mmCIF file of C-alpha atoms in Angstrom:
data_model
loop_
_atom_site.group_PDB
_atom_site.id
_atom_site.type_symbol
_atom_site.label_atom_id
_atom_site.label_comp_id
_atom_site.label_asym_id
_atom_site.label_seq_id
_atom_site.Cartn_x
_atom_site.Cartn_y
_atom_site.Cartn_z
ATOM 1 C CA LYS A 84 126.054 70.520 54.116
ATOM 2 C CA LEU A 85 123.487 72.458 56.251
ATOM 3 C CA LYS A 86 123.929 75.550 54.811
ATOM 4 C CA SER A 87 122.702 73.618 51.631
ATOM 5 C CA HIS A 88 119.856 72.498 53.004
ATOM 6 C CA TYR A 89 118.782 75.748 54.428
ATOM 7 C CA LEU A 90 118.537 77.246 51.506
ATOM 8 C CA LYS A 91 116.819 74.857 49.364
ATOM 9 C CA TRP A 92 113.520 75.252 51.971
ATOM 10 C CA LYS A 93 112.577 79.043 49.659
ATOM 11 C CA LYS A 94 109.307 79.490 51.575
ATOM 12 C CA ILE A 95 107.189 77.926 53.779
ATOM 13 C CA TYR A 96 103.447 79.353 54.942
ATOM 14 C CA CYS A 97 102.921 80.561 58.150
ATOM 15 C CA PRO A 98 99.181 80.964 60.072
ATOM 16 C CA ALA A 99 100.034 83.026 62.429
ATOM 17 C CA LEU A 100 101.353 85.300 59.728
ATOM 18 C CA LYS A 101 98.648 84.468 57.573
ATOM 19 C CA ASN A 102 101.305 84.606 54.544
ATOM 20 C CA TYR A 103 104.712 83.208 53.734
ATOM 21 C CA VAL A 104 108.053 83.567 55.361
ATOM 22 C CA TYR A 105 111.158 83.701 53.320
ATOM 23 C CA PHE A 106 114.526 81.788 54.278
ATOM 24 C CA THR A 107 116.663 83.896 52.615
ATOM 25 C CA ARG A 108 120.687 84.300 53.197
ATOM 26 C CA LEU A 109 120.076 87.155 55.400
ATOM 27 C CA GLY A 110 118.880 84.583 57.751
ATOM 28 C CA TRP A 111 121.685 82.418 57.977
ATOM 29 C CA ASN A 112 124.546 85.121 57.697
ATOM 30 C CA HIS A 113 122.508 86.383 61.357
ATOM 31 C CA LEU A 114 123.283 82.791 62.617
ATOM 32 C CA VAL A 115 126.983 82.224 61.648
ATOM 33 C CA GLU A 116 128.079 85.080 61.185
ATOM 34 C CA ARG A 117 127.346 87.057 64.508
ATOM 35 C CA LYS A 118 130.407 87.961 66.369
ATOM 36 C CA LYS A 119 129.115 88.413 69.447
ATOM 37 C CA ARG A 120 127.521 84.541 69.919
ATOM 38 C CA SER A 121 129.888 82.709 72.252
ATOM 39 C CA LYS A 122 131.206 79.275 69.904
ATOM 40 C CA VAL A 123 128.355 77.235 71.805
ATOM 41 C CA GLU A 124 125.438 79.527 71.622
ATOM 42 C CA TYR A 125 126.193 79.135 67.642
ATOM 43 C CA LEU A 126 126.184 75.300 68.069
ATOM 44 C CA LYS A 127 123.349 75.464 69.849
ATOM 45 C CA ARG A 128 121.688 77.441 66.526
ATOM 46 C CA LEU A 129 122.428 75.576 64.434
ATOM 47 C CA GLU A 130 121.451 72.295 66.240
ATOM 48 C CA ILE A 131 118.431 73.801 66.178
ATOM 49 C CA LEU A 132 117.766 74.899 62.577
ATOM 50 C CA PRO A 133 115.150 72.638 61.526
ATOM 51 C CA TYR A 134 112.817 73.093 63.970
ATOM 52 C CA ALA A 135 112.299 76.624 62.646
ATOM 53 C CA LYS A 136 110.266 75.344 59.465
ATOM 54 C CA LYS A 137 108.604 73.576 62.027
ATOM 55 C CA VAL A 138 107.456 76.867 64.505
ATOM 56 C CA ILE A 139 106.848 78.960 61.633
ATOM 57 C CA ASN A 140 104.654 76.369 60.169
ATOM 58 C CA VAL A 141 102.718 75.456 63.113
ATOM 59 C CA SER A 142 102.212 78.434 64.914
ATOM 60 C CA THR A 143 98.759 80.137 64.754
ATOM 61 C CA THR A 144 99.342 82.895 67.205
ATOM 62 C CA ILE A 145 102.351 85.989 67.405
ATOM 63 C CA GLN A 146 104.441 85.825 70.672
ATOM 64 C CA SER A 147 105.343 89.265 70.491
ATOM 65 C CA ARG A 148 105.728 92.381 67.810
ATOM 66 C CA ASP A 149 108.350 94.755 67.438
ATOM 67 C CA THR A 150 109.353 97.826 65.019
ATOM 68 C CA GLN A 151 112.880 99.173 64.764
ATOM 69 C CA GLY A 152 114.605 101.390 61.964
ATOM 70 C CA GLY A 153 111.619 100.617 59.724
ATOM 71 C CA ILE A 154 111.822 97.008 60.162
ATOM 72 C CA GLU A 155 109.259 94.346 61.896
ATOM 73 C CA TYR A 156 110.957 91.931 64.014
ATOM 74 C CA THR A 157 107.694 89.120 64.533
ATOM 75 C CA ASN A 158 109.117 86.832 67.078
ATOM 76 C CA LEU A 159 106.801 82.936 67.308
ATOM 77 C CA VAL A 160 106.983 80.759 70.136
ATOM 78 C CA ALA A 161 106.408 76.857 69.789
ATOM 79 C CA LEU A 162 107.157 73.482 72.122
ATOM 80 C CA ILE A 163 108.392 70.755 69.703
ATOM 81 C CA GLY A 164 110.091 67.792 71.246
ATOM 82 C CA GLY A 165 110.257 69.315 74.686
ATOM 83 C CA MET A 166 112.179 72.066 73.427
ATOM 84 C CA THR A 167 110.501 75.480 73.504
ATOM 85 C CA ILE A 168 111.925 77.436 69.874
ATOM 86 C CA LYS A 169 111.950 81.053 69.693
ATOM 87 C CA VAL A 170 112.014 81.981 65.938
ATOM 88 C CA THR A 171 112.298 85.163 64.744
ATOM 89 C CA ILE A 172 110.447 86.607 61.626
ATOM 90 C CA THR A 173 111.542 90.157 59.257
ATOM 91 C CA ARG A 174 109.506 92.099 57.615
ATOM 92 C CA ARG A 175 110.164 94.943 55.081
ATOM 93 C CA GLY A 176 107.310 96.406 53.227
ATOM 94 C CA ARG A 177 105.539 92.652 52.703
ATOM 95 C CA LYS A 178 107.957 89.941 52.121
ATOM 96 C CA PHE A 179 108.484 87.880 55.603
ATOM 97 C CA THR A 180 112.122 86.669 56.009
ATOM 98 C CA PHE A 181 113.304 84.093 58.066
ATOM 99 C CA PHE A 182 115.440 85.894 60.961
ATOM 100 C CA SER A 183 116.619 83.593 64.094
ATOM 101 C CA VAL A 184 116.494 81.004 66.003
ATOM 102 C CA ARG A 185 116.434 79.744 69.162
ATOM 103 C CA ARG A 186 115.888 77.777 72.567
ATOM 104 C CA VAL A 187 114.111 79.290 75.447
ATOM 105 C CA VAL A 188 115.447 78.182 78.500
#
């Protein structure tokens, strides 16, 4: 159910990037198919997944940026509902894609 909801998001504008961020299978697969992640961590990330959209939409500054293997990784952080949520977005070429979400403790 959450997967079909996620895939309906398509794209959302991000003021920090001054561009749209697309929600694709890349982000979904990263969240659910990582073998190193414990079941508890997996469930925590799925629980806060709906907040990722809001973090992207309200963030006006970039927390950090790194490039590895020709892929740029950008992190956005926002305080939402008393939780600090970190969202990672990737960029290849000109397209920004949602990659991951996690709670920062």
